Short mmCIF file of C-alpha atoms in Angstrom, two decimals:
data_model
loop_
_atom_site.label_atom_id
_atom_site.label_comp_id
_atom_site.label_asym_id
_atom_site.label_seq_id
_atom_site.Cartn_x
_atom_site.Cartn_y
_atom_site.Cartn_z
CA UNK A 1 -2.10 -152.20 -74.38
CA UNK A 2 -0.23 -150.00 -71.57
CA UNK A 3 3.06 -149.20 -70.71
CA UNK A 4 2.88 -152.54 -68.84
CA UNK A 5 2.13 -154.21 -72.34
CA UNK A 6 5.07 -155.93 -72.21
CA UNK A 7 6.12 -157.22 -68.35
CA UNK A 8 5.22 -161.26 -68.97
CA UNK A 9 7.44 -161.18 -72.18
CA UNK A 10 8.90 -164.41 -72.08
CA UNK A 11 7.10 -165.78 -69.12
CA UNK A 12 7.33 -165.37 -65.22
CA UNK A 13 7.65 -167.26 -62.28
CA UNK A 14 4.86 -166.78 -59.62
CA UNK A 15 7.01 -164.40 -57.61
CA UNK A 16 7.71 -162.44 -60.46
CA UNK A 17 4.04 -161.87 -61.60
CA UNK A 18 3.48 -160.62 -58.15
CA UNK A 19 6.06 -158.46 -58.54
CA UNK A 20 4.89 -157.02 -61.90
CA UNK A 21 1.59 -156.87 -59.93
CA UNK A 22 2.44 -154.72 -57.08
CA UNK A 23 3.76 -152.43 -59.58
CA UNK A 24 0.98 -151.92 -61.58
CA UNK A 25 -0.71 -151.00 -58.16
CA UNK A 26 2.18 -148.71 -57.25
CA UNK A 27 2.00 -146.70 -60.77
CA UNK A 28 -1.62 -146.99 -61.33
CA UNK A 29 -3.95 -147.20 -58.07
CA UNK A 30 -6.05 -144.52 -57.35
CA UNK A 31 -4.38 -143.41 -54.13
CA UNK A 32 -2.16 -141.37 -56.73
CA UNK A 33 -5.00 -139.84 -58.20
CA UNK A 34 -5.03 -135.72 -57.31
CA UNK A 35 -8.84 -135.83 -56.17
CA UNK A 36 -7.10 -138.33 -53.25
CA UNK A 37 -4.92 -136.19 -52.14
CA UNK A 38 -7.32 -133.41 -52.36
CA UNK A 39 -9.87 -135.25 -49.93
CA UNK A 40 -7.21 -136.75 -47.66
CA UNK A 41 -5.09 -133.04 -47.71
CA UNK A 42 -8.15 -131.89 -46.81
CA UNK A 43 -9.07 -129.64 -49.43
CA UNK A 44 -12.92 -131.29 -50.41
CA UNK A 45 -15.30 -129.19 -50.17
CA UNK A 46 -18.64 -130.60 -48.69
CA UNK A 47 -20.06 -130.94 -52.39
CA UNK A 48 -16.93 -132.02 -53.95
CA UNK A 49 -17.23 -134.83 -51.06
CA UNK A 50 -21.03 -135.87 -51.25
CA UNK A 51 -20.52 -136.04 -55.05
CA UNK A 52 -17.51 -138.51 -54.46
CA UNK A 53 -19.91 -140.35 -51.83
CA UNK A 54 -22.74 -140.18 -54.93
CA UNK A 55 -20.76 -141.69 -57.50
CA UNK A 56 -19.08 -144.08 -55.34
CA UNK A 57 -22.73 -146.06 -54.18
CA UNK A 58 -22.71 -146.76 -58.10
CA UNK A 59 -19.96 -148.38 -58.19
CA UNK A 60 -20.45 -150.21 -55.37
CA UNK A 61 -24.12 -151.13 -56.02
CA UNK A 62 -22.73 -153.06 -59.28
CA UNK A 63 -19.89 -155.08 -57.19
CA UNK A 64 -22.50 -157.85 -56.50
CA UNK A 65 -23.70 -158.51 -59.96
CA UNK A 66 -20.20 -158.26 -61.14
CA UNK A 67 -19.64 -160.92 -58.84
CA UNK A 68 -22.36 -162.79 -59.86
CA UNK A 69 -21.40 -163.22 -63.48
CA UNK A 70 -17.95 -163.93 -62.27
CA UNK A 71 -20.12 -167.28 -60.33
CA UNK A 72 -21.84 -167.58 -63.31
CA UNK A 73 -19.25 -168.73 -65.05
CA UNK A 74 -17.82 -171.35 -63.34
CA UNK A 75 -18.45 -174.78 -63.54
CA UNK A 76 -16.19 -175.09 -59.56
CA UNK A 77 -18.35 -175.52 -56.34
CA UNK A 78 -15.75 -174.52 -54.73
CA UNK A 79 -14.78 -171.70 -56.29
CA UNK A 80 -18.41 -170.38 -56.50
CA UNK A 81 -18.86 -170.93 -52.96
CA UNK A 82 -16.33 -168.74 -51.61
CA UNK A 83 -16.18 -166.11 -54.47
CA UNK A 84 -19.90 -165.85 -53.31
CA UNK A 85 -18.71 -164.93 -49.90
CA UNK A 86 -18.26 -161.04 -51.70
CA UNK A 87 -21.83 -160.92 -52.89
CA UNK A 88 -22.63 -161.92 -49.05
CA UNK A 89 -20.58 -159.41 -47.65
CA UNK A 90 -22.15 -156.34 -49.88
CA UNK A 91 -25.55 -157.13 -49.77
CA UNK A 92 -25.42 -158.95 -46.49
CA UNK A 93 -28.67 -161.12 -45.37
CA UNK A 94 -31.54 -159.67 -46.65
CA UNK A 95 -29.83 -156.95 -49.49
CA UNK A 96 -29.97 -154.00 -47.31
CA UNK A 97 -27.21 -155.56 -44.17
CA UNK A 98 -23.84 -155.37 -46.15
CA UNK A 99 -21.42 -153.09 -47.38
CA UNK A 100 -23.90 -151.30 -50.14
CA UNK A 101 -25.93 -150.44 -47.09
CA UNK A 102 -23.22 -149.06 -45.33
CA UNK A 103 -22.35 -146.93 -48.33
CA UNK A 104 -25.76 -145.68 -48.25
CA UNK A 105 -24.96 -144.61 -44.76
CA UNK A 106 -21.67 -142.78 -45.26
CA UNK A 107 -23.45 -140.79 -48.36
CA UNK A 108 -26.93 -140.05 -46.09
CA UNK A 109 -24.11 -139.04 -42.93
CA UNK A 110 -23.04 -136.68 -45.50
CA UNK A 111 -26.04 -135.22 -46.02
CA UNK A 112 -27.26 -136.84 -49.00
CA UNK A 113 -31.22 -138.02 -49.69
CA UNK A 114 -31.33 -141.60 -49.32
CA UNK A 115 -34.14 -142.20 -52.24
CA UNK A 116 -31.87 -140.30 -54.39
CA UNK A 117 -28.35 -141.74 -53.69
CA UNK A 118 -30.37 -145.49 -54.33
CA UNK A 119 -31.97 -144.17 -57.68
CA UNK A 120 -28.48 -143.22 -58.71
CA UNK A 121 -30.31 -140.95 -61.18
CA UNK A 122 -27.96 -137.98 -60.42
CA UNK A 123 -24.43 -140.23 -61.08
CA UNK A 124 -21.94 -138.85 -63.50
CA UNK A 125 -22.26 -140.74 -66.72
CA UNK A 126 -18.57 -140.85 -66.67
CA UNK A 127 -19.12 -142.91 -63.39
CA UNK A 128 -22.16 -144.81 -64.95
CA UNK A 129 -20.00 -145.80 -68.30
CA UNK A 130 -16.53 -147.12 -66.25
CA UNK A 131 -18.70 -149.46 -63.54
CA UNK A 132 -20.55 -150.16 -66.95
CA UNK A 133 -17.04 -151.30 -68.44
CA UNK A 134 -16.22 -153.22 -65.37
CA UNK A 135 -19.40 -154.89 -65.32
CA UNK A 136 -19.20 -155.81 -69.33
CA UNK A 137 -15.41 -156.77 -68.71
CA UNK A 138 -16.46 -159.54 -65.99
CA UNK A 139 -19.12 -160.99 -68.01
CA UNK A 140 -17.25 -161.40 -71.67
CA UNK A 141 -13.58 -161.66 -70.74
CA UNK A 142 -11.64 -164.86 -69.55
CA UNK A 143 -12.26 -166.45 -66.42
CA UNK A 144 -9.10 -165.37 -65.73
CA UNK A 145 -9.19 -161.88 -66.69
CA UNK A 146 -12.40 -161.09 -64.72
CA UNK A 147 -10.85 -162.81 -61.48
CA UNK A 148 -7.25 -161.11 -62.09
CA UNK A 149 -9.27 -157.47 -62.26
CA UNK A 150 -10.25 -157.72 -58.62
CA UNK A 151 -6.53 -157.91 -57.93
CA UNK A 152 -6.75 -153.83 -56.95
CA UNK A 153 -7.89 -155.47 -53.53
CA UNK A 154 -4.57 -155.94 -52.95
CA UNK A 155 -3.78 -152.09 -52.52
CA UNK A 156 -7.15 -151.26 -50.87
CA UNK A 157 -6.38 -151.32 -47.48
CA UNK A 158 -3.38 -149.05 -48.64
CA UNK A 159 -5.66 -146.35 -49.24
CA UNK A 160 -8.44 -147.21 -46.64
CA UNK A 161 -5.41 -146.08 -44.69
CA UNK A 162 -5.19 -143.03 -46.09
CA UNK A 163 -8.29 -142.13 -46.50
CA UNK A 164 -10.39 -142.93 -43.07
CA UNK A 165 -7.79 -140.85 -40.61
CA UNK A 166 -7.88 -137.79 -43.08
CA UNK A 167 -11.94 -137.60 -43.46
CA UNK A 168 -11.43 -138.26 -39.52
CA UNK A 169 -9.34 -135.64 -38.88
CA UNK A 170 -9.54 -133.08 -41.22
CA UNK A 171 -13.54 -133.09 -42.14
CA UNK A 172 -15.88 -132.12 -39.03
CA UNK A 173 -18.86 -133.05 -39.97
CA UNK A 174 -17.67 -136.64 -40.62
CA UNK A 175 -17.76 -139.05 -37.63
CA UNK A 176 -16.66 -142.40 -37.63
CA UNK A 177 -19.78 -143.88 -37.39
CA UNK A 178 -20.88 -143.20 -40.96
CA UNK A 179 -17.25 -144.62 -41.92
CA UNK A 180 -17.81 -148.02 -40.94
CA UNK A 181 -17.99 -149.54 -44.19
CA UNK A 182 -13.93 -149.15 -44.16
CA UNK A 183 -13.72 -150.90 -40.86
CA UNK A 184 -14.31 -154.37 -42.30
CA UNK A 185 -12.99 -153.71 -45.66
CA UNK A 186 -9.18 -154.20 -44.97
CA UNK A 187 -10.00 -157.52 -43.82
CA UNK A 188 -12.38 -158.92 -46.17
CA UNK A 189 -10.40 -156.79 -48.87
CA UNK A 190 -7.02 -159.29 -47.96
CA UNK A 191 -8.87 -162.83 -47.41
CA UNK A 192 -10.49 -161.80 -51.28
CA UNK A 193 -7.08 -160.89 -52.85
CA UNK A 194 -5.23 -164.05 -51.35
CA UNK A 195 -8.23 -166.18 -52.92
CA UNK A 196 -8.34 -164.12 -56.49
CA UNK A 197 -3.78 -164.64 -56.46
CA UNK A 198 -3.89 -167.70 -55.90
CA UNK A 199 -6.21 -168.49 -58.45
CA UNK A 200 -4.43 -166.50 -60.93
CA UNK A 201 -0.93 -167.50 -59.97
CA UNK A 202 -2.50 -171.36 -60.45
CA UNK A 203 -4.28 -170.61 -63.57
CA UNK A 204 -1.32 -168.19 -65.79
CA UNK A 205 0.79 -170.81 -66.78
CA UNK A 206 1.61 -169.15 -69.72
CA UNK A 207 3.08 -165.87 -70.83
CA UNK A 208 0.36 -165.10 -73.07
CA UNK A 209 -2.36 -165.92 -69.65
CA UNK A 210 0.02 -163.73 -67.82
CA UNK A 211 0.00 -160.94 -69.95
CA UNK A 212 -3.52 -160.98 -69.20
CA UNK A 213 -3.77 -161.25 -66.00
CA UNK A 214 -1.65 -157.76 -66.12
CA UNK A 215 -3.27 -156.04 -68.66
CA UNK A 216 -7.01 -156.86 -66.37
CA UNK A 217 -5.49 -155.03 -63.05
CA UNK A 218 -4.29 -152.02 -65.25
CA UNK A 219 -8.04 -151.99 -67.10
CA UNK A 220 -9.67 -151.98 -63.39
CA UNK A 221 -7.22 -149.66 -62.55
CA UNK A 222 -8.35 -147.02 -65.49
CA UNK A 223 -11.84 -147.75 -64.14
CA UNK A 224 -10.79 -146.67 -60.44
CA UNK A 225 -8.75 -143.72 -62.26
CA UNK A 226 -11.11 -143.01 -64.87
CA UNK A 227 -14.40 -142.26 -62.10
CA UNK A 228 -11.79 -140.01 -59.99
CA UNK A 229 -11.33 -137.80 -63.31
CA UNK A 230 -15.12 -137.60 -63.67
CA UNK A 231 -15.69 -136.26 -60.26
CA UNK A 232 -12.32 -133.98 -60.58
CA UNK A 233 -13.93 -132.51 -63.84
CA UNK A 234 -16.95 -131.89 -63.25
CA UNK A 235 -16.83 -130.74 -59.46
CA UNK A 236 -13.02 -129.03 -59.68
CA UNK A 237 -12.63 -125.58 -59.27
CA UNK A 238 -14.05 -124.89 -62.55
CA UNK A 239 -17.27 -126.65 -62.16
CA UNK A 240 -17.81 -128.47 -65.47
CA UNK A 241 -20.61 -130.42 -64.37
CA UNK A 242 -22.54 -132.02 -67.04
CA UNK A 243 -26.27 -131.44 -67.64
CA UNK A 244 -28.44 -134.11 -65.33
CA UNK A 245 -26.06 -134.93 -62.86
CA UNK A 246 -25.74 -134.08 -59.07
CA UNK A 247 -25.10 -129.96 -58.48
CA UNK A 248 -24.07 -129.12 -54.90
CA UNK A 249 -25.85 -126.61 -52.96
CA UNK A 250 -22.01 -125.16 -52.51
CA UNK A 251 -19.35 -126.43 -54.93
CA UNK B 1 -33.38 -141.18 -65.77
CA UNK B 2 -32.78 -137.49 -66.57
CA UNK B 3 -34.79 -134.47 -66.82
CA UNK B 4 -36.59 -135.51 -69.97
CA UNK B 5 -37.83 -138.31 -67.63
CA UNK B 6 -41.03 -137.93 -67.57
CA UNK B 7 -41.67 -136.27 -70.87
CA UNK B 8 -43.28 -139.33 -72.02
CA UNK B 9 -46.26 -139.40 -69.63
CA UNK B 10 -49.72 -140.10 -70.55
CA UNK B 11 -48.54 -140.45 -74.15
CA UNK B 12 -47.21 -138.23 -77.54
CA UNK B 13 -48.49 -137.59 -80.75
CA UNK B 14 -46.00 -138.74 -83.29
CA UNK B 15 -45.49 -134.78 -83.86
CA UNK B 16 -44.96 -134.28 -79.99
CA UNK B 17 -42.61 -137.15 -79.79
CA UNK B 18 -40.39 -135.72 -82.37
CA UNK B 19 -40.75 -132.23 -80.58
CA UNK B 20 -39.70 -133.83 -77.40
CA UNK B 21 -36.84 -135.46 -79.19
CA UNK B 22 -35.45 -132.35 -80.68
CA UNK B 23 -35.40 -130.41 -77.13
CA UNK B 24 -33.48 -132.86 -76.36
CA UNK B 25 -31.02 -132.20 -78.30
CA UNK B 26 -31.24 -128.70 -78.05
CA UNK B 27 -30.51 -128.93 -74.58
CA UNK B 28 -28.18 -131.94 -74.29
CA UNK B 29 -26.20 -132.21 -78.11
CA UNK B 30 -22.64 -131.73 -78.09
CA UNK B 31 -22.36 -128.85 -80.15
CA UNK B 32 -23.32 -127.18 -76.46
CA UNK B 33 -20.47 -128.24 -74.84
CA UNK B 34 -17.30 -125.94 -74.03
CA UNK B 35 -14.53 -128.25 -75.86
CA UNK B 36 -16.58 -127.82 -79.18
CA UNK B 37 -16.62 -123.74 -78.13
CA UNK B 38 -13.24 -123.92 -77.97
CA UNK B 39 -12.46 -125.50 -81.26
CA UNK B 40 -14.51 -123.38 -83.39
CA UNK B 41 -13.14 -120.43 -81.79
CA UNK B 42 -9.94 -121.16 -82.79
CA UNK B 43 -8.99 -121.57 -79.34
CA UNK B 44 -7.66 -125.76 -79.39
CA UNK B 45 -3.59 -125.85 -79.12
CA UNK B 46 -2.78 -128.63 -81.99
CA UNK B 47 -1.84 -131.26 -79.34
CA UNK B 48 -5.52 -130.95 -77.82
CA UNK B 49 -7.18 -131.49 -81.71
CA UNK B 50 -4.45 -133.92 -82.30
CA UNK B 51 -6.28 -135.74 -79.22
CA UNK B 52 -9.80 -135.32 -80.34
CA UNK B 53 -8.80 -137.15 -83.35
CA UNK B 54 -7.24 -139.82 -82.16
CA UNK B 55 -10.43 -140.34 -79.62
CA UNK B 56 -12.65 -139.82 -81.81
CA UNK B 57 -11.13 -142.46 -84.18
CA UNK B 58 -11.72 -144.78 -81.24
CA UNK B 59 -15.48 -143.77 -80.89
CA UNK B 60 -15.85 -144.30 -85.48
CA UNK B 61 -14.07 -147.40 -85.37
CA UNK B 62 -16.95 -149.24 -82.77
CA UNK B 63 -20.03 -147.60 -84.68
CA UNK B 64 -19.82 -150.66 -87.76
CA UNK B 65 -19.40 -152.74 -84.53
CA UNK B 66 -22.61 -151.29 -82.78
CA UNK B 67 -24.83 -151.06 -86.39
CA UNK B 68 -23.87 -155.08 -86.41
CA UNK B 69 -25.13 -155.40 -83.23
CA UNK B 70 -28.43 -154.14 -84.02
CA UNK B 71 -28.31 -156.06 -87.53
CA UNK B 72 -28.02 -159.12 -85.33
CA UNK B 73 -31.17 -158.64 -83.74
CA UNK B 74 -33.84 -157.76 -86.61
CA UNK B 75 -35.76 -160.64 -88.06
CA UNK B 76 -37.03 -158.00 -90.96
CA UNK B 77 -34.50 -158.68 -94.15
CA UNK B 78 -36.02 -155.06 -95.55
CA UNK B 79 -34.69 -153.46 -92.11
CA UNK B 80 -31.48 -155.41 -92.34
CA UNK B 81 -30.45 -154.21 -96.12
CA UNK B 82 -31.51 -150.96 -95.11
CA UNK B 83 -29.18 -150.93 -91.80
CA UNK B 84 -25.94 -152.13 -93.39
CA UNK B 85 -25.55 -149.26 -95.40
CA UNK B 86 -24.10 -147.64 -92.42
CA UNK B 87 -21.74 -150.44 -92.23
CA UNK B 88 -21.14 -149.65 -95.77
CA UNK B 89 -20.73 -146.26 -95.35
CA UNK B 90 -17.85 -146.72 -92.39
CA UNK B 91 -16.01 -149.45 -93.97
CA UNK B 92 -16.42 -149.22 -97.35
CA UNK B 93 -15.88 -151.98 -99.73
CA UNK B 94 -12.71 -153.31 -98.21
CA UNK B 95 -12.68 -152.22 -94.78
CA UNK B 96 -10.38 -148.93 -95.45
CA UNK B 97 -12.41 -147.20 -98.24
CA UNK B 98 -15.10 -145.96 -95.81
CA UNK B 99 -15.71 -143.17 -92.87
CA UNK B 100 -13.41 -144.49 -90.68
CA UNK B 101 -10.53 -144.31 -93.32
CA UNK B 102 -11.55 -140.87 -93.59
CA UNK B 103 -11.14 -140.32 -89.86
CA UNK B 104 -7.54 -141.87 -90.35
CA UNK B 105 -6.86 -139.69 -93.01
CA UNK B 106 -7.86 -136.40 -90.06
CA UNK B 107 -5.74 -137.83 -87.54
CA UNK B 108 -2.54 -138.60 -89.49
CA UNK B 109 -3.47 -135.20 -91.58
CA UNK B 110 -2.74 -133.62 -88.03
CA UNK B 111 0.57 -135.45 -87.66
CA UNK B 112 -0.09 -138.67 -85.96
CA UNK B 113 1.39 -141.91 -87.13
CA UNK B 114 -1.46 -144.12 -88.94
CA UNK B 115 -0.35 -146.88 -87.04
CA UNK B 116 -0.62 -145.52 -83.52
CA UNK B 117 -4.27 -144.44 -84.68
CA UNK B 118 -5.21 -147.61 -85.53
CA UNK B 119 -3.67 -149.07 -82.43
CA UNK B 120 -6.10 -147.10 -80.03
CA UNK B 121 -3.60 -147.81 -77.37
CA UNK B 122 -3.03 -144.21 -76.48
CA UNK B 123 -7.35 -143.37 -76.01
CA UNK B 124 -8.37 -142.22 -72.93
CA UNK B 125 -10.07 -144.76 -70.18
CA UNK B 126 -13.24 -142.37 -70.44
CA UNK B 127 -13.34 -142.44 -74.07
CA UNK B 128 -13.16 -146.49 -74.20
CA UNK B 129 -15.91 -146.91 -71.35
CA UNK B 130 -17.91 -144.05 -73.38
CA UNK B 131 -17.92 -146.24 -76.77
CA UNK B 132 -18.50 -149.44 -75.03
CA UNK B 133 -21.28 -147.86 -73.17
CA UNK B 134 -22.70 -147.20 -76.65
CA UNK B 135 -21.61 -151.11 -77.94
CA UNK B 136 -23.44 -152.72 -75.07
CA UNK B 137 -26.43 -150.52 -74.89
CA UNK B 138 -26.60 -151.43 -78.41
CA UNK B 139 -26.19 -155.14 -78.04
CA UNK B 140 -28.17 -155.67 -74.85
CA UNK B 141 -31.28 -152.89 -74.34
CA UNK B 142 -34.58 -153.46 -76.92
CA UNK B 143 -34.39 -153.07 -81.01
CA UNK B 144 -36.33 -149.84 -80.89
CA UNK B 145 -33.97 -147.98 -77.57
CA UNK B 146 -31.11 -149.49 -79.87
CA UNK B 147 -32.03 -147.33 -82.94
CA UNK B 148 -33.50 -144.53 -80.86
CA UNK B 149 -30.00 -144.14 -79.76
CA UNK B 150 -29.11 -143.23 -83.01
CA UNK B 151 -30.63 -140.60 -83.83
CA UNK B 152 -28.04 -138.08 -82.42
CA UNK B 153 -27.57 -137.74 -86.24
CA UNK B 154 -31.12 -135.56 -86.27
CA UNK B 155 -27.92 -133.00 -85.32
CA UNK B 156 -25.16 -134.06 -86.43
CA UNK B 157 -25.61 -131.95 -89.91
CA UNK B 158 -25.57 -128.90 -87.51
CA UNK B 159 -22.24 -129.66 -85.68
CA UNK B 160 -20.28 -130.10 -88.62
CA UNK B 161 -21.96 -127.15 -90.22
CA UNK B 162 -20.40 -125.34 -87.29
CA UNK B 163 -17.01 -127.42 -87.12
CA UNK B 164 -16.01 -127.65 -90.78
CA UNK B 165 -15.95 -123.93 -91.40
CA UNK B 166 -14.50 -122.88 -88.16
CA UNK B 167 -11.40 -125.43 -88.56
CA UNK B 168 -10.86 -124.34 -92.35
CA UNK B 169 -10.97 -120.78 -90.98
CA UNK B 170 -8.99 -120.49 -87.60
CA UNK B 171 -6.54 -123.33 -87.44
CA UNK B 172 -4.31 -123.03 -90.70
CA UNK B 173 -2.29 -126.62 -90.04
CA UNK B 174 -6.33 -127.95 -91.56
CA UNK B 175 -6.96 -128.27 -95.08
CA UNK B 176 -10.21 -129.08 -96.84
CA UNK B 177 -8.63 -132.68 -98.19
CA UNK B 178 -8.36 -133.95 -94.62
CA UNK B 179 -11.98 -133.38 -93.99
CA UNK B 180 -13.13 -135.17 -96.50
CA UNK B 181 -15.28 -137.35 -94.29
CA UNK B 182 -17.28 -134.71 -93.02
CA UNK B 183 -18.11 -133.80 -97.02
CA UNK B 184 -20.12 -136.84 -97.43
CA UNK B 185 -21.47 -137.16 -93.85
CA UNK B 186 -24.40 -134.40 -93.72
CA UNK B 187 -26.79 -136.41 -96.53
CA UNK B 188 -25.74 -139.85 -95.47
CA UNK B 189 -26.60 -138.82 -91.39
CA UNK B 190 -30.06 -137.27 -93.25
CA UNK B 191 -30.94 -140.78 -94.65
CA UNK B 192 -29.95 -142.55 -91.87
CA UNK B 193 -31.77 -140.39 -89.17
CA UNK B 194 -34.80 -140.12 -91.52
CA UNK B 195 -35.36 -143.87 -91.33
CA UNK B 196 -34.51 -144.14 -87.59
CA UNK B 197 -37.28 -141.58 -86.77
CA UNK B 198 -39.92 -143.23 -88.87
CA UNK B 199 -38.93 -146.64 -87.18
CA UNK B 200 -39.14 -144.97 -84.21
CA UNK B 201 -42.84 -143.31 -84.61
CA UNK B 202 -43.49 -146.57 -85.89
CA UNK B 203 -42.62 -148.90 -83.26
CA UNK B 204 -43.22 -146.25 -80.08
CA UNK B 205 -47.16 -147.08 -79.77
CA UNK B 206 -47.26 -146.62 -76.08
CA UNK B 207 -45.99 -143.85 -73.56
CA UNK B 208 -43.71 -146.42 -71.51
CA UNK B 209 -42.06 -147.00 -75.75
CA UNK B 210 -42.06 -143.20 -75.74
CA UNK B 211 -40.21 -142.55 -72.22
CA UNK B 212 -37.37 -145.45 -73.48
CA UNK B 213 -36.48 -143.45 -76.84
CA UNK B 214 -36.41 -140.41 -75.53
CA UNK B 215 -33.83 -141.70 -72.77
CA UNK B 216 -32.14 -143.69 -75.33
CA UNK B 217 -31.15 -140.27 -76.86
CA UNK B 218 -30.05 -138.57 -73.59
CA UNK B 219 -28.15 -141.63 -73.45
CA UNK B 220 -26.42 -141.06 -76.40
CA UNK B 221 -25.80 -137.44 -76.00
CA UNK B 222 -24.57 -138.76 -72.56
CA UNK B 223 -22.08 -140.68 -74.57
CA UNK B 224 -20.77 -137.95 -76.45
CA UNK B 225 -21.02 -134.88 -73.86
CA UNK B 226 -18.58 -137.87 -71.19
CA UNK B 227 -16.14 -137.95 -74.13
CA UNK B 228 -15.69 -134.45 -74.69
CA UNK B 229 -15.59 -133.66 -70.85
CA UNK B 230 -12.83 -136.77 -71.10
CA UNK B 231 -10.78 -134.32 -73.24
CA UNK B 232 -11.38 -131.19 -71.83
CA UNK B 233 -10.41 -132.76 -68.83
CA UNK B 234 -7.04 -134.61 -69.92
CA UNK B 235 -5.72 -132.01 -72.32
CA UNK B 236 -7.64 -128.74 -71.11
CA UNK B 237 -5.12 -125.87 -68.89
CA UNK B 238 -4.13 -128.07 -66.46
CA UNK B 239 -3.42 -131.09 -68.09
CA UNK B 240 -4.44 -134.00 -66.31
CA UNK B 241 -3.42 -136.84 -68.63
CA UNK B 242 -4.37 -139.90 -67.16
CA UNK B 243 -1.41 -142.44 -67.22
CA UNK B 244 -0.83 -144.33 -70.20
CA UNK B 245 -2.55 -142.01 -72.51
CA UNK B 246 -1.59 -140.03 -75.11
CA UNK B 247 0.96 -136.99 -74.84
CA UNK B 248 1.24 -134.23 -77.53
CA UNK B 249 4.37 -133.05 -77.73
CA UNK B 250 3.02 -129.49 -76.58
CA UNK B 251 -0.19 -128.90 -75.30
#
């Protein structure tokens, strides 16, 4: 499938599944993605960084029902109750408390119309079509496939790390209050990715389950990749942006 | 959902309906968009039409997949027999004899290797959440957005009528042999749209019916603009191939 098509030839221990993990996430996670280093270089213009804002509610917005028909198929109490936990923490009490709320937030703080950024009627369809993949992947895959492609959690708090003290420091007209969705994230981000190895370090017994479980963290990392190359086309320098979607007043 | 959002309201004649359907894609078909400019200028390098074969091979190979889809749902044995001739038409008698052989016969024309066609390991991320857009919209939204969708092919006679001549003309590595499946495609895409739009006046009684084909043809010019920006982005000046995909040997 990838360059990575390979890694559980023969089968691997625990340890070394990691390992082939963490390099997946090394090679492939969006922290090595140009439009990154743009916005934490600080070289985002205002547009270029309410568009990223835009697109990213829309991916976010999807992360419960993802979750949901992740809980949908599983027959564990168990399991559903704390994979639940996720839905909880984006949506919080009443749908409107949790981390989708506080995207909403960081896209209004950047100047964006709140009715708008909710219809998500100005998103990218490149944007629309890989949160549309992830959200198809999750609900016909294996069990195991659709918990192994929340494995990028692992390398979140990576980039959350990156990311928060460059919009801090290099963009004045953010302020850390409309960042706050990143100040709970590196925890919740580590309690899901210990839950979602274990489970896949218990469940790929096999090489072929393995191979799997590697070839689902590379697919969510094409997503993650994918949406940056969307928002670097159409809002780059040359300002391909396609008819429908989101124009800046200032590119 | 788009700018044609509303164009719906308070109800069409069957006349303004197909009016509405055509500014559409006037406005929104992919004959508009600069990769397509490019290639029937002469402009493409033979790596970048080397990798709008091999993508659009991807995109051919789901469309049996996606007229299945839509087979599966129709309780009308009439609409059924009528339907499969697309299948016909893209896999021919024994799978190989059909459209999409024809696309394998462009691609490896260019100088790719059959079998790393077929694979579609070397597509683009935006070009496989693109297609499956178009498989799951098919599989999951109503019978009559599902064939609405289709009807991209209203146009399709005038993008090859623009694409055929240009590449015979300005890029002397294409011969008329490997475009074979563009020969046949003009009447077929005539029958096939001519049905869809009759199905569609048909079956589109109300305004709400209305509104949901006409944004189940921006969707599908949606589909096909993303896939073309996907290129332009991935093989254009600057080259941003995303890891894992293919690499020409000179851009």
């Amino acid at each position: 499938m990838s360059e990575f098509g390979d890694a559980a030839r023969g089968g691997l221990s625990p340890a070394q599944l990691e390992n082939v993990l963490r390099d997946v996430g090394a090679a492939r996670y969006h922290n090595r993605h140009p439009f990154h280093h743009q916005m934490t270089s600080g070289a985002l213009s205002k547009g270029q960084m309410q568009a990223w804002a835009l697109n990213r509610y829309a991916y976010q917005s999807v992360i419960p029902r993802k979750d949901a028909a992740i809980i949908m198929r599983s027959d564990d109490p168990a399991f559903r109750a704390e994979w639940r936990k996720r839905i909880e923490d984006h949506d919080g009490g009443d749908g409107w408390s949790g981390g989708i709320a506080r995207w909403l937030k960081l896209a209004t703080g950047l100047g964006l119309d709140a009715g708008m950024v909710k219809s998500e009627k100005f998103v990218l369809p490149g944007t629309r079509f890989a949160v549309g993949a992830y959200l198809s992947y999750c609900t016909n895959r294996t069990m195991l496939e659709a918990v192994a492609s929340s494995l990028t959690e692992l390398f979140s708090p990576v980039i959350i790390g990156e990311r928060v003290p460059a919009m801090l420091a290099k963009y004045d007209y953010i302020t850390a209050d409309i960042l706050a969705y990143f100040d709970k994230r590196p925890a919740l981000a580590s309690r899901d990715s210990d839950f979602a190895l274990a489970y896949v370090m218990k469940h790929a017994d096999n090489a072929e389950k393995q191979q799997s479980v590697i070839d689902a963290l590379v697919f969510k990392c094409d997503v993650l990749w994918a949406m940056l190359d969307a928002l670097a086309h159409a809002y780059g320098e040359k300002g391909n942006i396609p008819p429908g979607a989101f124009v800046p007043e200032a590119i």
